[in-house]
Coordinates of C-alpha atoms in Angstrom, one line a residue:
Chain A
X1 CA 12.3 23.9 3.7
X2 CA 13.8 20.5 3.7
X3 CA 16.0 19.0 1.0
X4 CA 13.1 17.2 -0.8
X5 CA 10.9 20.3 -0.7
X6 CA 13.6 22.6 -2.0
X7 CA 14.4 20.2 -4.8
X8 CA 10.7 19.8 -5.8
X9 CA 10.3 23.6 -5.7
X10 CA 13.3 24.1 -8.0
X11 CA 12.2 21.4 -10.4
X12 CA 8.6 22.7 -10.5
X13 CA 9.8 26.3 -11.2
X14 CA 12.2 25.1 -13.9
X15 CA 9.2 23.4 -15.6
X16 CA 7.2 26.6 -15.6
X17 CA 5.1 26.3 -12.5
X18 CA 4.6 29.6 -10.7
X19 CA 6.1 28.7 -7.4
X20 CA 5.6 31.7 -5.0
X21 CA 6.5 30.6 -1.5
X22 CA 7.9 27.9 0.7
X23 CA 6.7 27.1 4.2
X24 CA 8.9 25.7 7.0
X25 CA 8.1 26.2 10.7
X26 CA 11.1 27.8 12.4
X27 CA 12.5 29.2 9.1
X28 CA 10.1 32.0 8.4
X29 CA 11.8 35.1 6.9
X30 CA 14.6 33.0 5.3
X31 CA 15.0 32.3 1.5
X32 CA 16.0 29.3 -0.5
X33 CA 19.2 29.4 -2.6
X34 CA 17.0 30.3 -5.6
X35 CA 15.5 33.3 -3.6
X36 CA 12.1 31.7 -2.8
X37 CA 10.8 33.4 0.3
X38 CA 10.0 31.0 3.2
X39 CA 7.1 31.5 5.7
X40 CA 6.2 30.0 9.1
X41 CA 2.8 28.8 7.9
X42 CA 0.7 28.6 4.7
X43 CA -1.6 31.2 6.4
X44 CA 1.4 33.6 6.5
X45 CA 2.4 32.7 2.9
X46 CA -1.1 33.3 1.6
X47 CA -1.3 36.7 3.4
X48 CA 1.8 37.8 1.5
X49 CA 0.9 36.1 -1.8
X50 CA -2.9 36.0 -2.1
X51 CA -2.7 34.5 -5.6
X52 CA -1.6 31.1 -4.2
X53 CA -4.1 28.4 -5.1
X54 CA -2.2 25.1 -4.5
X55 CA 0.1 23.6 -1.9
X56 CA 2.6 20.7 -2.2
X57 CA 3.2 18.8 1.0
X58 CA 6.7 17.4 1.4
X59 CA 7.1 16.7 5.2
X60 CA 7.7 13.5 7.1
X61 CA 4.5 11.4 7.3
X62 CA 3.8 12.1 11.0
X63 CA 3.7 15.9 10.2
X64 CA 1.4 15.7 7.2
X65 CA -1.8 16.0 9.2
X66 CA -0.6 19.3 10.7
X67 CA 0.7 20.7 7.4
X68 CA -2.5 19.9 5.4
X69 CA -4.6 21.4 8.2
X70 CA -2.6 24.6 7.9
X71 CA -3.0 24.7 4.1
X72 CA -6.8 24.0 4.3
X73 CA -7.3 26.6 7.0
X74 CA -5.4 29.1 4.7
X75 CA -8.1 28.5 2.1
X76 CA -5.9 26.4 -0.3
X77 CA -8.1 24.7 -2.9
X78 CA -5.7 22.0 -4.1
X79 CA -3.3 20.1 -1.8
X80 CA -0.9 17.6 -3.3
X81 CA 0.7 15.2 -0.8
X82 CA 4.0 13.7 -1.9
X83 CA 4.8 12.4 1.6
X84 CA 4.5 8.6 2.3
X85 CA 3.8 6.8 5.6
X86 CA 1.0 9.1 6.7
X87 CA -1.0 7.6 9.6
X88 CA -4.5 6.5 8.5
X89 CA -6.2 8.5 11.2
X90 CA -4.5 11.7 9.9
X91 CA -5.5 10.9 6.3
X92 CA -9.1 10.4 7.4
X93 CA -9.0 13.7 9.3
X94 CA -7.6 15.8 6.5
X95 CA -10.0 14.2 3.9
X96 CA -13.0 15.1 6.1
X97 CA -11.6 18.6 6.7
X98 CA -11.1 19.1 2.9
X99 CA -14.6 17.8 2.2
X100 CA -16.0 20.4 4.5
X101 CA -13.9 23.1 2.9
X102 CA -14.7 22.0 -0.6
X103 CA -11.0 21.6 -1.3
X104 CA -9.3 18.8 -3.1
X105 CA -6.5 16.6 -1.8
X106 CA -4.4 14.4 -4.1
X107 CA -2.3 11.8 -2.3
X108 CA -0.7 10.9 0.1
X109 CA 2.1 9.1 -1.7
X110 CA 1.3 11.0 -4.8
X111 CA 4.2 11.4 -7.3
X112 CA 2.4 14.6 -8.5
X113 CA 0.4 16.2 -11.2
X114 CA 1.8 17.0 -14.6
X115 CA 0.1 19.1 -17.3
X116 CA 2.7 18.8 -20.1
X117 CA 4.0 22.1 -21.5
X118 CA 2.1 24.0 -18.8
X119 CA 3.1 23.2 -15.2
X120 CA 3.7 20.4 -12.7
X121 CA 3.3 19.9 -9.0
X122 CA 5.2 17.3 -7.1
X123 CA 8.2 15.2 -8.0
X124 CA 6.7 13.9 -11.3
X125 CA 9.1 14.3 -14.2
X126 CA 12.2 15.3 -12.2
X127 CA 15.9 14.8 -12.9
X128 CA 15.6 16.0 -16.5
X129 CA 13.0 13.4 -17.6
X130 CA 10.0 15.7 -18.0
X131 CA 10.6 16.8 -21.7
X132 CA 11.4 13.3 -22.9
X133 CA 8.6 11.5 -21.0
X134 CA 5.6 13.9 -21.2
X135 CA 4.1 15.8 -24.2
X136 CA 0.9 17.8 -24.5
X137 CA -2.1 15.9 -26.0
X138 CA -5.5 14.4 -25.6
X139 CA -5.1 11.6 -23.0
X140 CA -5.7 11.9 -19.3
X141 CA -3.5 9.5 -17.2
X142 CA -4.5 8.4 -13.7
X143 CA -2.2 6.0 -11.8
X144 CA -1.9 4.6 -8.3
X145 CA 1.8 4.2 -9.1
X146 CA 4.3 7.1 -9.6
X147 CA 6.7 5.0 -11.7
X148 CA 3.9 3.8 -13.9
X149 CA 2.5 7.3 -14.4
X150 CA 5.8 8.1 -16.1
X151 CA 6.2 4.7 -17.8
X152 CA 2.8 4.9 -19.4
X153 CA 3.2 8.6 -20.4
X154 CA 6.5 7.9 -22.0
X155 CA 5.0 5.0 -24.0
X156 CA 2.3 7.3 -25.2
X157 CA 4.8 10.0 -26.0
X158 CA 6.9 7.5 -28.0
X159 CA 3.7 6.5 -29.9
X160 CA 3.0 10.1 -30.7
X161 CA 0.1 10.5 -28.3
X162 CA 0.4 13.3 -25.8
X163 CA -1.2 13.8 -22.3
X164 CA -3.6 16.5 -21.2
X165 CA -2.6 15.8 -17.5
X166 CA -1.1 12.9 -15.7
X167 CA -2.0 12.4 -12.1
X168 CA -0.4 10.1 -9.5
X169 CA -3.2 9.4 -7.0
X170 CA -1.0 7.2 -4.7
X171 CA -1.4 3.6 -3.6
X172 CA -2.5 4.2 0.0
X173 CA -5.7 2.6 1.4
X174 CA -7.2 6.1 2.0
X175 CA -6.5 8.8 -0.7
X176 CA -7.9 12.3 -1.1
X177 CA -8.8 11.8 -4.8
X178 CA -9.5 8.4 -6.3
X179 CA -9.8 7.3 -10.0
X180 CA -13.4 8.5 -10.2
X181 CA -12.7 11.9 -8.7
X182 CA -10.0 12.6 -11.3
X183 CA -11.9 10.9 -14.1
X184 CA -14.9 13.3 -13.5
X185 CA -12.5 16.2 -13.9
X186 CA -11.2 14.8 -17.2
X187 CA -14.8 14.2 -18.2
X188 CA -15.4 17.9 -18.0
X189 CA -12.1 18.9 -19.6
X190 CA -12.4 19.8 -23.3
X191 CA -8.8 18.9 -24.1
X192 CA -9.1 15.3 -22.8
X193 CA -10.5 12.8 -25.3
X194 CA -9.7 9.5 -23.6
X195 CA -8.5 8.2 -20.2
X196 CA -5.7 5.7 -19.3
X197 CA -5.7 4.3 -15.8
X198 CA -3.2 2.2 -13.9
X199 CA -4.7 0.3 -11.1
X200 CA -3.7 -2.5 -8.8
X201 CA -5.0 -5.2 -6.4
X202 CA -6.6 -3.9 -3.2
X203 CA -9.4 -1.5 -2.3
X204 CA -12.5 -0.6 -4.4
X205 CA -11.4 2.6 -6.2
X206 CA -11.2 0.7 -9.6
X207 CA -14.6 -0.8 -9.0
X208 CA -16.1 2.6 -8.2
X209 CA -14.8 3.9 -11.6
X210 CA -16.3 0.9 -13.3
X211 CA -19.7 1.7 -11.8
X212 CA -19.4 5.3 -13.0
X213 CA -18.6 4.1 -16.6
X214 CA -21.5 1.7 -16.5
X215 CA -24.0 4.4 -15.5
X216 CA -22.6 6.9 -18.0
X217 CA -21.1 9.4 -15.5
X218 CA -17.9 8.8 -17.4
X219 CA -18.5 8.7 -21.1
X220 CA -15.0 9.2 -22.5
X221 CA -13.1 6.0 -23.5
X222 CA -11.2 4.3 -20.6
X223 CA -8.3 2.0 -21.1
X224 CA -7.1 0.3 -17.9
X225 CA -4.0 -1.7 -17.0
X226 CA -4.5 -3.5 -13.6
X227 CA -1.5 -5.1 -11.9
X228 CA -1.3 -7.8 -9.3
X229 CA -3.1 -10.8 -10.9
X230 CA -0.2 -13.0 -9.6
X231 CA -1.2 -12.0 -6.0
X232 CA -4.4 -14.2 -6.2
X233 CA -2.3 -17.3 -5.4
X234 CA -1.0 -15.7 -2.2
X235 CA -2.6 -16.0 1.3
X236 CA -5.2 -13.3 2.2
X237 CA -3.9 -10.1 3.8
X238 CA -0.4 -10.5 2.2
X239 CA 1.1 -6.9 2.0
X240 CA 2.5 -5.9 -1.5
X241 CA 4.2 -2.9 -3.0
X242 CA 1.8 -0.2 -1.8
X243 CA 0.1 0.2 1.6
X244 CA -3.3 -0.2 -0.1
X245 CA -2.3 -3.3 -2.1
X246 CA -3.7 -5.9 0.3
X247 CA -5.6 -8.9 -0.8
X248 CA -8.6 -9.5 1.3
X249 CA -10.3 -12.7 0.1
X250 CA -11.8 -12.0 -3.4
X251 CA -12.6 -8.4 -2.6
X252 CA -10.4 -6.0 -4.5
X253 CA -8.5 -8.7 -6.4
X254 CA -7.0 -7.7 -9.8
X255 CA -9.3 -10.1 -11.5
X256 CA -12.4 -8.7 -9.9
X257 CA -11.3 -5.2 -10.9
X258 CA -10.6 -6.3 -14.5
X259 CA -14.0 -8.0 -14.7
X260 CA -15.8 -5.0 -13.3
X261 CA -14.1 -2.5 -15.7
X262 CA -14.5 -4.8 -18.7
X263 CA -18.2 -5.3 -18.0
X264 CA -18.6 -1.5 -17.7
X265 CA -17.1 -1.0 -21.1
X266 CA -13.5 -0.1 -20.4
X267 CA -10.8 -1.7 -22.5
X268 CA -8.3 -3.8 -20.6
X269 CA -4.6 -3.7 -21.6
X270 CA -2.5 -6.7 -20.9
X271 CA 0.8 -4.8 -21.2
X272 CA 1.7 -1.1 -21.2
X273 CA 2.4 -1.3 -24.9
X274 CA -1.2 -2.4 -25.7
X275 CA -2.4 1.1 -24.5
X276 CA -1.3 3.2 -27.5
X277 CA -2.7 0.6 -29.9
X278 CA -6.1 0.8 -28.2
X279 CA -6.0 4.6 -28.1
X280 CA -5.4 4.9 -31.8
X281 CA -8.8 3.2 -32.4
X282 CA -10.6 5.7 -30.2
X283 CA -8.8 9.0 -30.8
Chain B
X1 CA 1.5 -5.2 12.5
X2 CA -1.1 -7.6 13.8
X3 CA -1.0 -8.2 17.6
X4 CA -1.7 -11.6 19.0
X5 CA -4.9 -12.1 21.0
X6 CA -3.5 -11.6 24.5
X7 CA -1.8 -8.4 23.5
X8 CA -5.1 -7.1 22.0
X9 CA -7.0 -8.1 25.1
X10 CA -4.5 -6.2 27.3
X11 CA -5.5 -3.1 25.3
X12 CA -9.2 -3.9 25.8
X13 CA -8.9 -4.5 29.5
X14 CA -7.1 -1.2 29.9
X15 CA -9.9 0.5 28.0
X16 CA -12.5 -0.9 30.4
X17 CA -13.8 -3.7 28.2
X18 CA -14.1 -6.9 30.3
X19 CA -12.1 -10.0 29.0
X20 CA -12.3 -13.6 30.3
X21 CA -10.2 -14.7 33.2
X22 CA -7.0 -16.1 31.7
X23 CA -3.4 -17.3 32.1
X24 CA -0.6 -17.2 29.6
X25 CA 1.6 -20.3 29.4
X26 CA 4.9 -21.5 27.8
X27 CA 5.6 -25.1 26.9
X28 CA 5.5 -27.4 29.9
X29 CA 3.8 -24.8 32.2
X30 CA 0.6 -25.6 34.1
X31 CA -2.7 -23.7 34.5
X32 CA -4.6 -23.0 37.7
X33 CA -7.9 -22.2 36.0
X34 CA -10.9 -24.5 36.9
X35 CA -12.0 -26.9 34.1
X36 CA -13.4 -26.6 31.5
X37 CA -11.4 -23.8 29.8
X38 CA -10.2 -22.9 26.3
X39 CA -6.6 -23.3 25.2
X40 CA -5.7 -20.8 22.4
X41 CA -2.7 -20.6 20.2
X42 CA -1.2 -17.1 20.4
X43 CA -0.5 -16.6 16.7
X44 CA -1.5 -13.6 14.4
X45 CA -4.0 -15.7 12.4
X46 CA -7.7 -15.6 11.8
X47 CA -10.2 -18.5 12.1
X48 CA -7.9 -20.3 14.6
X49 CA -10.8 -22.7 15.7
X50 CA -11.2 -24.0 12.2
X51 CA -7.4 -24.2 11.7
X52 CA -6.8 -26.3 14.8
X53 CA -5.4 -23.4 16.9
X54 CA -8.0 -23.6 19.7
X55 CA -9.0 -26.5 22.0
X56 CA -11.7 -26.9 24.7
X57 CA -10.1 -28.6 27.6
X58 CA -12.3 -30.7 30.0
X59 CA -9.7 -32.3 32.4
X60 CA -6.0 -32.7 33.2
X61 CA -5.4 -35.4 30.6
X62 CA -7.2 -33.3 28.0
X63 CA -5.0 -30.3 28.9
X64 CA -1.7 -32.2 28.6
X65 CA -2.7 -33.5 25.1
X66 CA -4.0 -30.1 23.9
X67 CA -1.0 -28.2 25.2
X68 CA 1.4 -30.5 23.3
X69 CA -0.6 -30.5 20.2
X70 CA -1.1 -26.7 20.1
X71 CA 2.6 -25.9 20.6
X72 CA 3.4 -28.3 17.7
X73 CA 0.7 -27.0 15.3
X74 CA 1.6 -24.1 13.0
X75 CA -1.4 -21.9 12.1
X76 CA -1.0 -20.0 8.9
X77 CA 2.7 -20.8 9.2
X78 CA 3.1 -19.5 12.7
X79 CA 4.1 -21.7 15.7
X80 CA 2.9 -20.2 19.0
X81 CA 5.4 -19.2 21.7
X82 CA 2.6 -19.1 24.2
X83 CA -0.9 -20.4 24.7
X84 CA -3.7 -18.5 26.4
X85 CA -5.8 -20.5 28.8
X86 CA -9.1 -18.8 29.1
X87 CA -12.3 -19.3 31.2
X88 CA -15.1 -20.7 29.1
X89 CA -17.9 -18.2 28.6
X90 CA -21.5 -19.3 28.5
X91 CA -23.0 -16.5 26.5
X92 CA -26.6 -15.5 25.6
X93 CA -25.5 -13.9 22.4
X94 CA -22.3 -13.5 20.3
X95 CA -21.9 -10.2 18.4
X96 CA -19.4 -8.9 15.9
X97 CA -17.9 -5.4 16.4
X98 CA -15.1 -3.8 14.5
X99 CA -13.6 -0.3 13.7
X100 CA -11.5 0.1 10.7
X101 CA -10.9 2.4 7.7
X102 CA -12.7 1.9 4.5
X103 CA -11.7 3.1 1.1
X104 CA -15.2 3.6 -0.3
X105 CA -16.2 6.2 2.3
X106 CA -12.5 7.3 2.9
X107 CA -12.9 7.3 6.6
X108 CA -13.5 5.1 9.7
X109 CA -16.3 2.7 9.8
X110 CA -18.1 0.7 12.5
X111 CA -19.1 -2.8 11.4
X112 CA -21.7 -4.5 13.6
X113 CA -23.5 -7.8 13.4
X114 CA -25.9 -9.5 15.8
X115 CA -24.5 -12.8 14.7
X116 CA -20.8 -13.0 15.6
X117 CA -18.4 -15.9 16.3
X118 CA -17.3 -18.2 13.5
X119 CA -19.3 -17.6 10.3
X120 CA -20.2 -14.0 11.0
X121 CA -23.6 -12.8 9.6
X122 CA -23.6 -9.9 7.2
X123 CA -22.3 -7.0 9.2
X124 CA -23.9 -3.5 8.9
X125 CA -21.2 -1.0 8.0
X126 CA -21.7 2.6 9.3
X127 CA -19.4 5.5 8.6
X128 CA -18.2 7.5 11.6
X129 CA -16.9 11.1 11.4
X130 CA -13.3 11.1 12.5
X131 CA -13.6 14.9 13.3
X132 CA -16.7 14.5 15.5
X133 CA -16.2 10.9 16.8
X134 CA -18.7 8.3 17.7
X135 CA -21.5 9.7 19.8
X136 CA -23.5 7.6 22.2
X137 CA -26.6 8.5 20.2
X138 CA -25.1 7.3 16.9
X139 CA -23.9 4.1 18.7
X140 CA -27.4 3.5 20.0
X141 CA -28.9 4.0 16.6
X142 CA -26.4 1.6 15.0
X143 CA -27.3 -1.1 17.6
X144 CA -31.0 -0.6 17.0
X145 CA -30.6 -0.8 13.2
X146 CA -28.6 -4.1 13.6
X147 CA -31.4 -5.6 15.8
X148 CA -29.2 -5.7 18.9
X149 CA -31.6 -5.0 21.8
X150 CA -29.0 -4.6 24.6
X151 CA -27.8 -1.1 25.3
X152 CA -24.1 -1.5 24.4
X153 CA -23.6 2.1 23.3
X154 CA -21.1 2.7 26.1
X155 CA -19.1 -0.4 25.0
X156 CA -19.0 0.9 21.4
X157 CA -17.9 4.3 22.5
X158 CA -15.1 2.8 24.6
X159 CA -13.9 0.7 21.7
X160 CA -14.0 3.7 19.4
X161 CA -11.9 5.7 21.9
X162 CA -9.4 2.9 22.0
X163 CA -9.3 2.7 18.2
X164 CA -8.7 6.5 17.9
X165 CA -6.3 6.9 20.9
X166 CA -4.0 4.0 19.8
X167 CA -4.3 5.1 16.1
X168 CA -5.1 1.5 15.1
X169 CA -5.8 0.3 11.6
X170 CA -8.2 -2.3 12.8
X171 CA -9.9 -3.1 16.1
X172 CA -12.1 -6.2 15.9
X173 CA -13.9 -8.0 18.8
X174 CA -15.4 -11.2 17.5
X175 CA -17.2 -12.6 19.4
X176 CA -18.3 -10.0 21.8
X177 CA -20.2 -12.2 24.3
X178 CA -23.4 -10.8 25.8
X179 CA -24.1 -12.5 29.1
X180 CA -27.7 -13.2 30.3
X181 CA -27.5 -10.2 32.6
X182 CA -26.7 -7.9 29.7
X183 CA -23.0 -7.4 30.5
X184 CA -20.3 -8.1 27.9
X185 CA -17.0 -10.0 27.7
X186 CA -14.6 -9.8 24.7
X187 CA -14.1 -13.4 23.5
X188 CA -11.3 -12.4 21.1
X189 CA -9.3 -9.4 20.0
X190 CA -7.9 -8.8 16.5
X191 CA -5.8 -5.6 16.6
X192 CA -3.8 -4.4 13.6
X193 CA -1.6 -1.4 14.2
X194 CA -0.8 1.2 11.6
X195 CA 2.8 0.8 10.3
X196 CA 2.9 4.6 9.6
X197 CA 2.3 5.1 13.4
X198 CA 4.4 2.3 14.8
X199 CA 7.1 2.7 12.1
X200 CA 7.7 -1.0 11.9
X201 CA 6.6 -1.4 8.3
X202 CA 8.7 -3.9 6.6
X203 CA 9.5 -4.0 2.9
X204 CA 7.4 -6.9 1.6
X205 CA 9.5 -10.0 0.7
X206 CA 7.7 -13.0 -0.6
X207 CA 9.1 -16.3 -1.7
X208 CA 7.3 -17.4 -4.9
X209 CA 9.2 -20.7 -5.5
X210 CA 10.6 -20.1 -9.0
X211 CA 14.1 -19.8 -10.4
X212 CA 14.2 -16.1 -11.5
X213 CA 15.3 -13.5 -9.0
X214 CA 13.3 -10.3 -9.4
X215 CA 14.4 -6.9 -8.0
X216 CA 11.7 -4.4 -9.0
X217 CA 11.6 -0.7 -8.5
X218 CA 8.3 1.0 -7.7
X219 CA 5.3 -0.3 -5.8
X220 CA 3.0 -0.5 -8.8
X221 CA 5.5 -1.5 -11.4
X222 CA 6.8 -4.3 -9.2
X223 CA 3.3 -6.0 -9.2
X224 CA 3.0 -5.5 -13.0
X225 CA 6.4 -7.0 -13.7
X226 CA 5.6 -10.2 -11.8
X227 CA 2.4 -10.5 -13.9
X228 CA 4.3 -9.9 -17.1
X229 CA 7.0 -12.4 -16.2
X230 CA 4.5 -15.1 -15.4
X231 CA 2.6 -14.4 -18.5
X232 CA 5.8 -14.8 -20.6
X233 CA 6.3 -18.3 -18.9
X234 CA 8.9 -17.3 -16.3
X235 CA 8.8 -18.5 -12.7
X236 CA 9.7 -15.7 -10.3
X237 CA 11.6 -16.8 -7.2
X238 CA 10.4 -13.8 -5.1
X239 CA 8.4 -10.6 -4.9
X240 CA 10.3 -7.6 -3.6
X241 CA 10.5 -3.9 -4.4
X242 CA 12.2 -0.7 -3.5
X243 CA 10.5 2.6 -3.9
X244 CA 11.3 6.3 -3.8
X245 CA 14.9 7.3 -4.1
X246 CA 16.8 5.0 -1.8
X247 CA 20.6 5.2 -1.2
X248 CA 22.8 2.5 -2.9
X249 CA 23.1 0.6 0.4
X250 CA 19.4 -0.2 0.5
X251 CA 19.5 -1.7 -3.0
X252 CA 22.7 -3.5 -2.1
X253 CA 21.3 -5.3 0.9
X254 CA 18.1 -6.1 -1.0
X255 CA 20.2 -7.6 -3.9
X256 CA 22.2 -9.8 -1.5
X257 CA 19.0 -11.1 0.1
X258 CA 17.3 -11.8 -3.2
X259 CA 20.3 -13.3 -5.0
X260 CA 21.1 -15.6 -2.0
X261 CA 18.0 -17.6 -2.9
X262 CA 19.1 -21.2 -3.8
X263 CA 18.5 -22.6 -7.3
X264 CA 18.4 -19.3 -9.3
X265 CA 18.9 -19.5 -13.1
X266 CA 18.3 -15.9 -13.9
X267 CA 17.8 -12.4 -12.5
X268 CA 15.6 -9.6 -13.7
X269 CA 16.3 -6.1 -12.4
X270 CA 13.4 -4.1 -13.6
X271 CA 11.5 -0.9 -13.3
X272 CA 9.5 1.6 -15.3
X273 CA 10.4 5.2 -16.1
X274 CA 11.4 6.7 -12.7
X275 CA 10.4 10.3 -11.9
X276 CA 13.0 11.0 -9.3
X277 CA 14.8 7.7 -8.5
X278 CA 18.5 8.2 -9.2
X279 CA 19.1 5.1 -11.4
X280 CA 22.9 5.4 -11.2
X281 CA 22.8 5.3 -7.4
X282 CA 20.4 2.4 -7.3
X283 CA 22.2 0.4 -10.0
X284 CA 25.5 1.0 -8.1
X285 CA 23.8 -0.6 -5.2
X286 CA 22.7 -3.5 -7.2
X287 CA 26.3 -4.1 -8.5
X288 CA 27.7 -3.8 -5.0
X289 CA 25.3 -6.5 -3.9
X290 CA 26.0 -8.7 -6.9
X291 CA 29.7 -8.7 -6.1
X292 CA 29.0 -10.1 -2.6
X293 CA 27.2 -13.2 -3.9
X294 CA 29.1 -16.5 -3.5
X295 CA 29.5 -18.4 -5.7
X296 CA 29.7 -15.6 -8.3
X297 CA 26.5 -15.6 -10.4
X298 CA 27.1 -16.8 -14.0
X299 CA 23.4 -17.0 -15.0
X300 CA 21.9 -14.4 -17.2
X301 CA 20.9 -11.1 -15.7
X302 CA 18.7 -8.6 -17.6
X303 CA 18.4 -5.0 -16.4
X304 CA 15.6 -2.9 -17.7
X305 CA 15.5 0.6 -16.3
X306 CA 14.6 4.2 -17.2
X307 CA 14.7 7.5 -15.3
X308 CA 17.2 10.1 -14.0
X309 CA 20.9 9.4 -14.9
X310 CA 19.9 6.4 -17.0
X311 CA 22.9 6.8 -19.4
X312 CA 25.4 6.9 -16.6
X313 CA 23.7 3.8 -15.0
X314 CA 23.8 2.0 -18.4
X315 CA 27.5 2.8 -18.9
X316 CA 28.4 1.6 -15.4
X317 CA 26.5 -1.7 -15.7
X318 CA 28.0 -2.5 -19.1
X319 CA 31.5 -1.6 -18.0
X320 CA 31.3 -3.7 -14.8
X321 CA 29.7 -6.7 -16.8
X322 CA 32.7 -6.6 -19.2
X323 CA 35.5 -6.0 -16.7
X324 CA 34.2 -8.4 -14.0
X325 CA 32.7 -11.0 -16.3
X326 CA 29.0 -10.8 -15.4
X327 CA 26.3 -12.0 -17.8
X328 CA 24.4 -8.8 -17.8
X329 CA 22.2 -7.4 -20.6
X330 CA 21.1 -3.8 -20.1
X331 CA 18.0 -2.2 -21.6
X332 CA 16.6 1.3 -21.3
X333 CA 13.2 2.3 -22.5
X334 CA 14.0 1.0 -26.0
X335 CA 12.8 -2.4 -24.8
X336 CA 9.4 -2.8 -23.1
X337 CA 9.2 -4.5 -19.7
X338 CA 7.6 -7.5 -21.4
X339 CA 10.3 -7.7 -24.1
X340 CA 13.1 -7.6 -21.5
X341 CA 11.4 -10.5 -19.7
X342 CA 11.3 -12.5 -23.0
X343 CA 15.0 -11.7 -23.5
X344 CA 15.8 -13.0 -20.1
X345 CA 13.9 -16.3 -20.8
X346 CA 15.7 -16.7 -24.1
X347 CA 19.1 -16.2 -22.4
X348 CA 18.2 -18.6 -19.6
X349 CA 17.2 -21.3 -22.2
X350 CA 20.6 -20.9 -23.9
X351 CA 22.5 -20.8 -20.6
X352 CA 24.5 -23.8 -19.5
X353 CA 26.0 -23.8 -16.0
X354 CA 29.6 -24.9 -16.7
X355 CA 30.5 -25.3 -13.0

């Protein structure tokens, strides 16, 4: 495995995730320093460890399509892609493949998935930050931004409000799971009482969540913070901090997302610090 | 990256899509095409006709005037290096065709309209399976649904193959001329490559005109911080961000670029709670960049950061500020992003440049 993959595996295991195997083509039969066995493919790894249910992808962007195809063919149900710079065509292919298999992809460009006190996948809460930032509790966090996943969770933790799970869905134009996909999982989760989302200019994923709130597919309270209002003064098609954060006329602007979510009944936070104040009224 | 028209048309020609007879010229060069023809500014901009980037040329005097004017006219801030002189096409119909990726369906889509050209009519958007590709049958059905009576399924399949083989982010032909005999000619080509494929993605750097340099960490946090700063009454000089866990040198070069903006009165080095960014490494890079700025910045600098190695980063920043006499205030998570912006504005109000 590469440096990033080895580090992620070590950090995940240290947090309590049951990490069973690594995969690195050409290194099958070796072990990591921590004694984690390495296989040539996920198919090989699953043959040796049939209890594997999830796979974290940490390979350079151009190899993600191949790595995810291997994981899906091995029957993996949850694939989390940490890698960035994945070609659009490859993302489209693996999303369609996962859909046919009934598997779930989170990412690309996902910081990971954290269920505080239970397990984590990805690089979320690394470098000794996990215990300080994340605590167990009733709030589901969904964010396009990895940094804001942690910033918002830390603000909640400081306010005495824990998280059921925090999910970085990534800020790419095409992603395996969007706000609504994850919100539907939280809707069915008994531990989760309210949702916090961090969205940003570009695309329609926030608007799709707003529609689901409006037609009562999502009934738990939603508090949203949407970034990139400033971008409305910039020329159309200006690229911003994430690949998906592109202004295209009025479509996908921060203001249109805020208006859609507000009209659907979500509460709109102006700053991260508004969020625990709103949450205390609904929890 | 967006290709200019003639580059896009080269791809179309190679894919078997007819394009008009044309010549590419530099300033002062002549054209051997018969009049009338179109003279088109080769800049990566949309709606060039409306923005003065396309002229119809009727004779030699017309050509000389149009050539001079087009080379001198920026379109969306771009001055052309070349003009494309292109035969004028007398079309029976102008269509709109594009292939791109759409978030809502999370895959490729064909957009098709029977009314192309400037002021495209509402396009019909049809999902295409990336695993199965665009079949001739699906292309024919899409044309019929759009009310296009010519059998252009072969053209659509060729365009789809080009889109997939070149791994493009967008392939748009607007207008696609349909001639009276039913054959087609591509009137324009808008081709956007995928930076993940071409690996020419650049870190966004936008000048915003204000007096506060902003160096933000994280794609999402960076957009939020500009919103927060503007809401607090601050005027950002720029938008820029670094993501992931970059080496110090990346942040150093970014710092030099941002702090070289003239007229700065403050700087905000800001980020949320990092998951895996080594804050000591990145703040070392910031300080290395700061030391290279001439004249030495004396204006207030507020750092607000959290994440791995925060305490080491904080100690380093405070030590360097003291020993090398920089006006730096450091916050960890004890101050919110918004509070740190307000602190910066207060310090800027109190700051007098004594030089």
